[in-house]
Amino acid sequence: MSKKYLLTTALAYTNGPLHLGHARSTYIPADIMKKYLKLKGKDVIHVGGTDNHGVPITLTAEKEGVKPEDIVNKYHNEIKRDLDNLNVEFDSYGKTHSDIHIETAQEFYKKLKENGYIYEKDIEQFYCPKCDRFLADRYVEGTCPFCGGEARGDHCEVCGRHLEPTELINPYCINCNTTPELRKTTHRFFKLSALSDDLRKYVESSDMPEHVKNMAYSWIKELHDWDISRDIKWGVPIPDSENQVMYVWLEAPIGYISFTKQLGDVWKDYWLKKDKNENDSDVKIWHFIGKDITVHHSVFWPGMLIANGDYNLPSSVISGGYLTLEGRKMSTSKKWVVWVDDFVKYFDSDYLRYFLMVNAPLNRDCDFSFDEFQKRINTELIAIIGNFTHRALVFSHRKFKAIPVVDEDSLKEEDKELINKCKETVEKVDKHIMEFNFKDAIMDIMHLAKEGNNYFQKMEPWTVEDEGRLKEILYTCAVVVKYIVYLLYPFMPNKTMKLLDLM
């Protein structure tokens, strides 16, 4: 039986549009793989959407005096616009604030509880007497106990440490500046610590890259149970609690399942196990994510799936590195960022797709520099691929008004040698792409274009008077162009489709 491939991309958080870093780490790589597998005739779907819950959205809504749904709808539409402009295609694209997702997440939670992985525990949490409510992480700010820097909720902005809000010095409610008091509240916890052995075996048997496995192992050594409830109104309601919602990192990944359900009963072919004791070996589930959420996808999410028991586990987690801008860390708050919507107003998205994939291996950080962007587009795409395809097609049109057709058996050895290099390039590119090594795949395509240029220059078709031989030369060049176009299509769908139309 042929394999089925389910590709997912990290759910974009609806508190802003997309910038180039999002495109590089997650969405473009997944779309390249989807387009490539479709070229090979594989059964593949790409599922994605937006993450709509959590405190940052309620904070933004309160500041702007609107409902959380208004913030979600605004940025859901802007994010989808940005992805469309990058030619990133989905078979299903959804929202976590939807009936199908809420129902799926609540069913998932009930199964976790039924299987004995959910328990209740009293904890102390900050409560604002003036606002008359418990304060979720981001509603409390104060001073970091480790470095003395400004700390927001569970994160220090200066030293980067993860904090418990109760650790903050001089805490205050961001809504009214009142000093909060500690009160007891009952939260639900997920028994992640009980899954260490299962998760270790899973990671060992998975297809995850070594750097992802190593990161997962470091967390599996010391797993703690997970507080999965929040004392706020905005989110997926916990079925057995009146005033709490699920922690966003519990319910959001379930979106991969709920969004696939939007396709109808076919979702079962990808997600539901045929054998309750093991994964369906005919299904490959690949999560494309940024490296900041690698642990969530290689440890927490598989732990949830193992505890549930009904679903296939991800085969691999493809973790894309960070993107800096002109050598500096991107920062939306400091306005040091390039938004996708702004970029595509000035440049074809194909150029961005190419540059972000060829600039560095996917698993490494890389930098976006406008000077380097200009240089690589001009010296590689235009000077090598553009030059060869232009010369080959224009010369064919000028001489014959079409690509000449010849019997390949009549070709000379030097012609056949170049065509054989095309076939060898297919094998190399296939190996690289299936190993998520997009940079080397592009370099092999570029090398084939150089070979084509060398052949064209060596054959000097402008000097060939024998029409039969000229047809053989131009046919050989057209074959090379065809291979380049098809291999480059997943990376640059706009430009390659224009070339196919010309051919």
Coordinates of C-alpha atoms in Angstrom, one line a residue:
M1 CA 0.0 0.0 0.0
S2 CA 1.3 3.5 -0.9
K3 CA 2.1 5.9 1.9
K4 CA -0.2 8.7 2.9
Y5 CA 1.5 12.0 4.0
L6 CA -0.1 14.5 6.3
L7 CA 1.9 17.8 6.6
T8 CA 1.1 20.3 9.2
T9 CA 2.4 23.8 9.9
A10 CA 2.5 25.5 13.3
L11 CA -0.7 27.3 14.0
A12 CA -0.1 31.0 13.6
Y13 CA -1.1 33.0 16.6
T14 CA -3.8 35.6 15.8
N15 CA -2.2 38.6 17.4
G16 CA -0.5 40.0 14.3
P17 CA 0.3 39.3 10.6
L18 CA 3.2 37.2 9.4
H19 CA 6.8 38.3 9.1
L20 CA 9.7 36.8 7.1
G21 CA 10.8 34.7 10.1
H22 CA 7.5 32.8 10.2
A23 CA 7.7 32.2 6.4
R24 CA 11.2 30.8 6.6
S25 CA 11.0 28.4 9.5
T26 CA 7.6 26.9 8.8
Y27 CA 5.3 27.7 6.0
I28 CA 7.5 27.8 2.9
P29 CA 9.3 24.5 3.8
A30 CA 6.0 22.7 4.3
D31 CA 4.6 24.0 1.0
I32 CA 7.8 23.0 -0.9
M33 CA 7.4 19.4 0.5
K34 CA 3.7 19.4 -0.3
K35 CA 4.3 20.5 -3.9
Y36 CA 7.2 18.1 -4.4
L37 CA 5.2 15.1 -3.1
K38 CA 2.3 16.0 -5.4
L39 CA 4.7 16.1 -8.3
K40 CA 5.7 12.5 -7.4
G41 CA 2.1 11.5 -7.4
K42 CA 1.9 10.9 -3.7
D43 CA -1.2 11.0 -1.5
V44 CA -0.4 14.2 0.5
I45 CA -2.4 16.8 2.3
H46 CA -1.3 20.0 4.1
V47 CA -3.3 21.1 7.1
G48 CA -2.9 24.4 9.0
G49 CA -4.7 27.3 10.5
T50 CA -4.6 29.8 13.3
D51 CA -4.3 29.6 17.1
N52 CA -7.0 31.8 18.5
H53 CA -7.0 31.5 22.3
G54 CA -4.8 32.6 25.2
V55 CA -4.2 35.6 27.3
P56 CA -2.4 37.8 24.7
I57 CA -5.6 38.0 22.6
T58 CA -7.8 39.0 25.6
L59 CA -5.2 41.6 26.5
T60 CA -5.2 43.1 23.0
A61 CA -9.0 43.0 22.9
E62 CA -9.3 44.8 26.3
K63 CA -6.8 47.5 25.2
E64 CA -8.7 48.1 21.9
G65 CA -12.1 47.9 23.5
V66 CA -13.3 45.1 21.3
K67 CA -14.3 41.4 21.6
P68 CA -11.6 38.7 21.4
E69 CA -13.4 37.3 18.3
D70 CA -12.8 40.7 16.5
I71 CA -9.0 40.4 17.1
V72 CA -9.1 36.7 16.0
N73 CA -11.0 37.3 12.8
K74 CA -8.9 40.3 11.8
Y75 CA -5.6 38.5 12.1
H76 CA -6.9 35.2 10.8
N77 CA -7.8 36.9 7.6
E78 CA -4.5 38.8 7.4
I79 CA -2.4 35.7 8.1
K80 CA -4.3 33.8 5.4
R81 CA -3.7 36.7 3.0
D82 CA 0.0 36.6 3.7
L83 CA 0.2 32.8 3.1
D84 CA -1.8 33.1 -0.2
N85 CA 0.7 35.8 -1.3
L86 CA 3.6 33.3 -0.6
N87 CA 1.8 30.7 -2.7
V88 CA 1.5 28.4 0.4
E89 CA -1.4 26.1 -0.3
F90 CA -3.6 24.2 2.2
D91 CA -6.1 21.4 1.8
S92 CA -7.7 22.5 5.1
Y93 CA -7.2 25.8 6.9
G94 CA -9.1 26.4 10.1
K95 CA -9.4 28.2 13.4
T96 CA -9.1 26.9 17.0
H97 CA -12.1 29.2 17.8
S98 CA -14.6 27.0 15.9
D99 CA -17.2 24.5 16.8
I100 CA -15.4 21.5 15.2
H101 CA -12.2 22.3 17.1
I102 CA -13.9 23.0 20.5
E103 CA -15.8 19.7 20.2
T104 CA -12.7 17.7 19.2
A105 CA -10.6 19.3 22.0
Q106 CA -13.2 18.5 24.6
E107 CA -13.5 14.9 23.4
F108 CA -9.7 14.6 23.5
Y109 CA -9.7 15.9 27.1
K110 CA -12.4 13.5 28.2
K111 CA -10.4 10.6 26.8
L112 CA -7.3 11.7 28.7
K113 CA -9.3 11.9 31.9
E114 CA -11.0 8.5 31.2
N115 CA -7.5 7.0 30.7
G116 CA -6.4 8.3 34.1
Y117 CA -4.1 11.1 32.9
I118 CA -6.0 14.1 34.3
Y119 CA -6.2 15.0 38.0
E120 CA -7.2 17.9 40.2
K121 CA -4.9 19.8 42.5
D122 CA -5.2 23.0 44.6
I123 CA -2.7 25.7 43.8
E124 CA -2.0 29.2 44.9
Q125 CA -2.6 31.9 42.2
F126 CA -2.6 35.6 42.1
Y127 CA -6.0 37.2 42.5
C128 CA -6.8 40.9 42.0
P129 CA -9.3 42.1 44.6
K130 CA -10.0 45.2 42.7
C131 CA -10.7 43.4 39.3
D132 CA -12.3 40.6 41.3
R133 CA -10.6 37.8 39.3
F134 CA -7.8 35.4 39.2
L135 CA -4.9 36.7 37.1
A136 CA -3.5 34.4 34.4
D137 CA 0.2 34.7 33.7
R138 CA 0.3 37.7 31.4
Y139 CA -2.0 39.8 33.7
V140 CA 0.8 40.0 36.2
E141 CA 4.1 42.0 35.9
G142 CA 6.9 42.7 38.3
T143 CA 10.6 42.3 38.9
C144 CA 12.6 39.1 38.0
P145 CA 14.0 37.5 41.2
F146 CA 17.1 36.3 39.3
C147 CA 18.3 39.4 37.4
G148 CA 16.2 42.3 38.6
G149 CA 14.9 42.9 35.1
E150 CA 11.3 43.6 33.9
A151 CA 9.3 40.4 34.0
R152 CA 5.9 39.8 32.3
G153 CA 3.9 37.0 33.7
D154 CA 5.9 33.8 33.3
H155 CA 8.8 35.3 31.3
C156 CA 11.7 37.7 32.1
E157 CA 12.3 40.1 29.3
V158 CA 15.9 40.6 30.3
C159 CA 17.4 37.2 31.2
G160 CA 14.8 35.1 29.3
R161 CA 14.1 32.8 32.2
H162 CA 10.8 31.0 32.5
L163 CA 9.2 32.1 35.8
E164 CA 6.2 31.2 37.9
P165 CA 4.2 34.4 38.4
T166 CA 4.3 33.8 42.1
E167 CA 8.1 34.3 42.0
L168 CA 7.9 37.9 40.9
I169 CA 9.1 40.7 43.2
N170 CA 6.7 43.6 43.6
P171 CA 4.0 42.0 41.4
Y172 CA 1.1 44.2 40.1
C173 CA -2.1 43.7 38.1
I174 CA -1.5 45.2 34.6
N175 CA -5.1 46.2 34.4
C176 CA -5.3 48.4 37.5
N177 CA -1.8 48.3 39.1
T178 CA -3.2 46.8 42.3
T179 CA -0.9 44.4 44.2
P180 CA -2.5 41.0 43.8
E181 CA -2.9 38.5 46.7
L182 CA -2.5 34.8 46.6
R183 CA -5.6 32.7 46.8
K184 CA -6.3 29.0 46.4
T185 CA -7.8 27.6 43.2
T186 CA -8.3 24.1 41.9
H187 CA -6.6 23.4 38.6
R188 CA -6.4 20.3 36.3
F189 CA -3.1 18.7 35.7
F190 CA -1.9 16.3 32.9
K191 CA 0.3 13.4 34.1
L192 CA 3.1 14.1 31.7
S193 CA 5.7 12.7 34.1
A194 CA 4.1 9.2 33.8
L195 CA 5.0 9.1 30.1
S196 CA 8.8 9.3 30.3
D197 CA 9.5 5.7 29.1
D198 CA 6.8 5.8 26.4
L199 CA 8.2 9.1 25.1
R200 CA 11.8 7.9 25.1
K201 CA 10.8 4.8 23.0
Y202 CA 8.8 7.0 20.7
V203 CA 11.6 9.5 20.1
E204 CA 14.1 6.6 19.5
S205 CA 11.8 5.0 16.8
S206 CA 10.8 8.3 15.1
D207 CA 12.2 9.8 12.0
M208 CA 13.0 13.1 13.8
P209 CA 16.3 14.8 13.0
E210 CA 19.1 14.2 15.5
H211 CA 19.0 17.8 16.9
V212 CA 15.3 17.4 17.5
K213 CA 15.8 14.1 19.2
N214 CA 18.5 15.5 21.4
M215 CA 16.3 18.4 22.5
A216 CA 13.5 15.9 23.3
Y217 CA 15.8 13.6 25.3
S218 CA 17.0 16.5 27.5
W219 CA 13.4 17.3 28.5
I220 CA 12.3 13.6 28.9
K221 CA 14.9 13.2 31.6
E222 CA 13.0 15.4 34.0
L223 CA 9.3 15.6 33.1
H224 CA 6.8 17.4 35.3
D225 CA 3.1 17.3 35.3
W226 CA 1.4 20.0 33.3
D227 CA -1.0 22.6 34.7
I228 CA -3.6 22.5 31.8
S229 CA -6.3 24.8 33.1
R230 CA -6.6 28.6 33.2
D231 CA -8.9 30.9 35.2
I232 CA -10.1 32.9 32.2
K233 CA -13.2 32.9 30.0
W234 CA -11.6 33.0 26.5
G235 CA -10.7 29.6 25.3
V236 CA -12.0 26.0 25.0
P237 CA -14.1 25.3 28.1
I238 CA -12.9 22.4 30.3
P239 CA -15.9 20.0 30.3
D240 CA -15.8 19.4 34.1
S241 CA -15.2 23.0 35.1
E242 CA -17.6 25.9 35.0
N243 CA -15.1 28.8 35.1
Q244 CA -11.9 27.5 33.4
V245 CA -10.6 26.9 29.9
M246 CA -7.9 24.6 28.7
Y247 CA -4.3 25.8 28.6
V248 CA -3.7 26.9 25.0
W249 CA -0.8 24.4 24.6
L250 CA -3.1 21.5 25.4
E251 CA -5.9 22.4 23.0
A252 CA -4.1 24.2 20.1
P253 CA -2.1 21.1 18.8
I254 CA -5.4 19.2 18.7
G255 CA -6.2 21.6 15.8
Y256 CA -4.1 19.4 13.6
I257 CA -6.8 16.8 14.1
S258 CA -9.8 19.1 14.1
F259 CA -8.7 20.9 11.0
T260 CA -8.2 17.6 9.2
K261 CA -11.8 16.7 10.2
Q262 CA -12.9 19.6 8.0
L263 CA -12.1 17.4 5.0
G264 CA -14.7 14.9 6.0
D265 CA -14.3 11.2 6.9
V266 CA -11.0 11.0 5.1
W267 CA -9.4 12.5 8.3
K268 CA -9.7 9.0 9.8
D269 CA -7.3 7.6 7.2
Y270 CA -4.5 9.9 8.5
W271 CA -5.1 10.1 12.2
L272 CA -6.9 7.0 13.6
K273 CA -4.8 4.0 14.4
K274 CA -5.7 0.7 12.6
D275 CA -4.1 -1.2 15.5
K276 CA -4.6 0.3 18.9
N277 CA -1.1 -0.8 19.9
E278 CA 1.0 0.8 17.2
N279 CA 1.1 3.5 14.6
D280 CA -0.2 3.0 11.1
S281 CA 3.0 2.4 9.1
D282 CA 1.3 3.6 5.9
V283 CA 0.9 7.1 7.3
K284 CA 3.6 9.8 7.6
I285 CA 2.7 12.8 9.8
W286 CA 5.2 15.6 9.5
H287 CA 5.0 18.7 11.7
F288 CA 6.8 21.8 10.3
I289 CA 7.5 24.2 13.1
G290 CA 9.9 26.9 14.3
K291 CA 12.6 25.8 16.8
D292 CA 11.1 27.8 19.7
I293 CA 8.3 25.2 19.8
T294 CA 10.3 22.1 19.1
V295 CA 9.9 20.6 22.6
H296 CA 6.1 21.2 22.5
H297 CA 5.9 19.1 19.3
S298 CA 8.5 16.4 20.1
V299 CA 7.5 15.8 23.8
F300 CA 4.3 17.4 25.0
W301 CA 2.1 16.8 21.9
P302 CA 3.2 13.2 21.4
G303 CA 2.7 12.7 25.2
M304 CA -0.9 13.8 24.8
L305 CA -1.4 11.4 21.8
I306 CA 0.1 8.5 23.7
A307 CA -2.1 9.2 26.7
N308 CA -5.2 9.4 24.5
G309 CA -4.3 6.2 22.6
D310 CA -6.5 6.6 19.5
Y311 CA -4.3 8.5 17.2
N312 CA -1.2 8.0 15.1
L313 CA 1.9 9.7 16.4
P314 CA 3.9 12.2 14.3
S315 CA 6.7 10.5 12.3
S316 CA 8.9 13.6 12.3
V317 CA 9.2 17.1 13.6
I318 CA 11.0 19.4 11.2
S319 CA 12.3 22.3 13.2
G320 CA 13.3 25.5 11.3
G321 CA 15.9 27.8 12.6
Y322 CA 15.5 31.5 13.5
L323 CA 15.8 34.3 10.9
T324 CA 17.6 37.5 11.9
L325 CA 17.3 40.8 9.9
E326 CA 20.5 42.5 8.8
G327 CA 22.4 40.7 11.6
R328 CA 19.9 41.7 14.4
K329 CA 17.2 39.7 16.1
M330 CA 13.8 40.5 14.7
S331 CA 11.5 42.4 17.1
T332 CA 7.9 43.4 16.4
S333 CA 7.8 45.7 19.5
K334 CA 11.0 47.5 18.3
K335 CA 9.7 47.5 14.7
W336 CA 12.8 45.7 13.5
V337 CA 10.9 43.3 11.2
V338 CA 9.9 42.9 7.6
W339 CA 6.2 41.9 7.2
V340 CA 5.3 39.5 4.4
D341 CA 2.6 41.9 3.2
D342 CA 5.1 44.7 2.7
F343 CA 7.7 42.4 1.1
V344 CA 5.4 41.1 -1.6
K345 CA 4.5 44.7 -2.7
Y346 CA 8.0 45.1 -4.0
F347 CA 9.3 41.6 -4.9
D348 CA 7.9 38.4 -6.4
S349 CA 7.3 35.9 -3.6
D350 CA 9.3 33.3 -5.6
Y351 CA 12.5 35.3 -4.9
L352 CA 11.8 35.1 -1.2
R353 CA 11.0 31.4 -1.3
Y354 CA 14.3 30.8 -3.1
F355 CA 16.5 33.0 -1.0
L356 CA 15.2 31.7 2.4
M357 CA 15.8 28.1 1.4
V358 CA 19.2 28.5 -0.3
N359 CA 20.7 30.9 2.3
A360 CA 21.3 28.2 4.9
P361 CA 20.2 24.6 5.8
L362 CA 16.7 24.7 7.3
N363 CA 17.8 23.5 10.8
R364 CA 20.2 26.4 11.2
D365 CA 19.6 30.1 11.9
C366 CA 20.2 32.4 9.0
D367 CA 20.1 36.1 8.3
F368 CA 18.0 38.2 5.8
S369 CA 20.1 41.0 4.3
F370 CA 18.7 43.0 1.4
D371 CA 22.2 43.3 -0.1
E372 CA 22.7 39.5 0.0
F373 CA 19.1 39.0 -1.3
Q374 CA 19.9 41.2 -4.3
K375 CA 23.2 39.5 -4.9
R376 CA 21.9 35.9 -4.9
I377 CA 18.9 36.7 -7.1
N378 CA 21.1 38.5 -9.6
T379 CA 24.1 36.1 -9.6
E380 CA 22.3 32.8 -9.3
L381 CA 18.7 32.9 -10.4
I382 CA 19.1 35.5 -13.2
A383 CA 22.7 35.0 -14.3
I384 CA 22.6 31.2 -14.3
I385 CA 19.0 29.8 -14.5
G386 CA 17.5 32.8 -16.2
N387 CA 20.3 33.1 -18.7
F388 CA 20.2 29.4 -19.7
T389 CA 16.4 29.1 -20.1
H390 CA 16.3 32.4 -21.9
R391 CA 19.0 31.5 -24.4
A392 CA 17.6 28.0 -25.0
L393 CA 14.0 29.0 -25.5
V394 CA 14.5 32.2 -27.4
F395 CA 16.9 30.5 -29.8
S396 CA 14.4 27.7 -30.4
H397 CA 11.6 30.1 -31.1
R398 CA 13.7 32.2 -33.4
K399 CA 14.8 29.2 -35.5
F400 CA 11.8 26.9 -35.4
K401 CA 9.0 28.9 -33.7
A402 CA 8.7 25.9 -31.3
I403 CA 10.8 23.4 -29.4
P404 CA 12.1 20.9 -32.0
V405 CA 11.2 17.2 -31.6
V406 CA 13.8 14.6 -32.4
D407 CA 14.4 10.9 -31.9
E408 CA 16.6 10.6 -28.7
D409 CA 18.3 7.6 -30.1
S410 CA 19.8 9.8 -32.8
L411 CA 21.4 12.2 -30.3
K412 CA 25.2 12.4 -30.0
E413 CA 27.0 11.1 -27.0
E414 CA 27.5 14.6 -25.6
D415 CA 23.8 15.2 -25.8
K416 CA 22.9 12.0 -24.1
E417 CA 25.5 12.7 -21.4
L418 CA 23.8 15.9 -20.5
I419 CA 20.4 14.2 -20.4
N420 CA 21.8 11.5 -18.2
K421 CA 23.0 14.3 -15.8
C422 CA 19.4 15.5 -15.7
K423 CA 18.3 12.1 -14.5
E424 CA 21.1 11.9 -12.0
T425 CA 20.1 15.4 -10.7
V426 CA 16.5 14.1 -10.2
E427 CA 17.9 11.3 -7.9
K428 CA 20.1 13.8 -6.0
V429 CA 17.3 16.3 -5.5
D430 CA 14.9 13.6 -4.4
K431 CA 17.2 12.4 -1.7
H432 CA 17.9 15.9 -0.4
I433 CA 14.2 17.0 -0.4
M434 CA 13.1 13.8 1.3
E435 CA 15.7 14.5 4.0
F436 CA 14.4 18.2 4.3
N437 CA 17.7 19.4 2.9
F438 CA 16.3 22.1 0.7
K439 CA 19.5 24.1 0.3
D440 CA 21.5 21.2 -1.3
A441 CA 18.5 20.4 -3.5
I442 CA 18.5 23.9 -4.9
M443 CA 22.3 23.8 -5.4
D444 CA 22.0 20.6 -7.4
I445 CA 19.4 22.3 -9.6
M446 CA 21.7 25.3 -10.0
H447 CA 24.6 23.0 -11.0
L448 CA 22.4 21.4 -13.7
A449 CA 21.6 24.9 -15.1
K450 CA 25.4 25.6 -15.2
E451 CA 25.9 22.4 -17.1
G452 CA 23.2 23.5 -19.5
N453 CA 24.9 26.9 -20.0
N454 CA 28.3 25.2 -20.6
Y455 CA 26.7 22.8 -23.2
F456 CA 25.0 25.7 -25.0
Q457 CA 28.2 27.7 -25.1
K458 CA 30.2 24.7 -26.3
M459 CA 27.7 23.7 -29.0
E460 CA 27.6 27.3 -30.4
P461 CA 24.2 26.8 -32.0
W462 CA 24.4 30.2 -33.7
T463 CA 27.2 28.7 -35.9
V464 CA 25.5 25.4 -36.7
E465 CA 24.3 25.2 -40.3
D466 CA 23.0 21.6 -40.3
E467 CA 19.3 22.0 -39.4
G468 CA 19.1 18.4 -38.1
R469 CA 22.0 18.9 -35.8
L470 CA 20.7 22.2 -34.6
K471 CA 17.4 20.6 -33.7
E472 CA 19.2 18.0 -31.7
I473 CA 21.1 20.6 -29.8
L474 CA 18.1 22.8 -29.0
Y475 CA 16.0 19.7 -28.1
T476 CA 18.7 18.7 -25.6
C477 CA 18.7 22.2 -24.1
A478 CA 14.9 22.1 -23.9
V479 CA 15.1 18.7 -22.0
V480 CA 17.4 20.4 -19.5
V481 CA 15.1 23.3 -19.2
K482 CA 12.2 20.9 -18.6
Y483 CA 14.0 19.1 -15.8
I484 CA 15.0 22.5 -14.2
V485 CA 11.5 23.7 -14.3
Y486 CA 10.0 20.6 -12.7
L487 CA 12.6 20.3 -10.0
L488 CA 12.5 24.1 -9.2
Y489 CA 8.6 24.2 -9.2
P490 CA 8.2 23.4 -5.5
F491 CA 10.5 26.2 -4.6
M492 CA 9.4 28.8 -7.2
P493 CA 5.8 28.0 -8.5
N494 CA 5.2 31.3 -10.1
K495 CA 8.2 31.6 -12.3
T496 CA 8.3 27.9 -13.3
M497 CA 4.7 27.9 -14.3
K498 CA 5.4 30.9 -16.6
L499 CA 8.3 29.0 -18.1
L500 CA 6.1 25.9 -18.7
D501 CA 3.5 28.1 -20.4
L502 CA 6.3 29.5 -22.7
M503 CA 7.4 25.9 -23.5

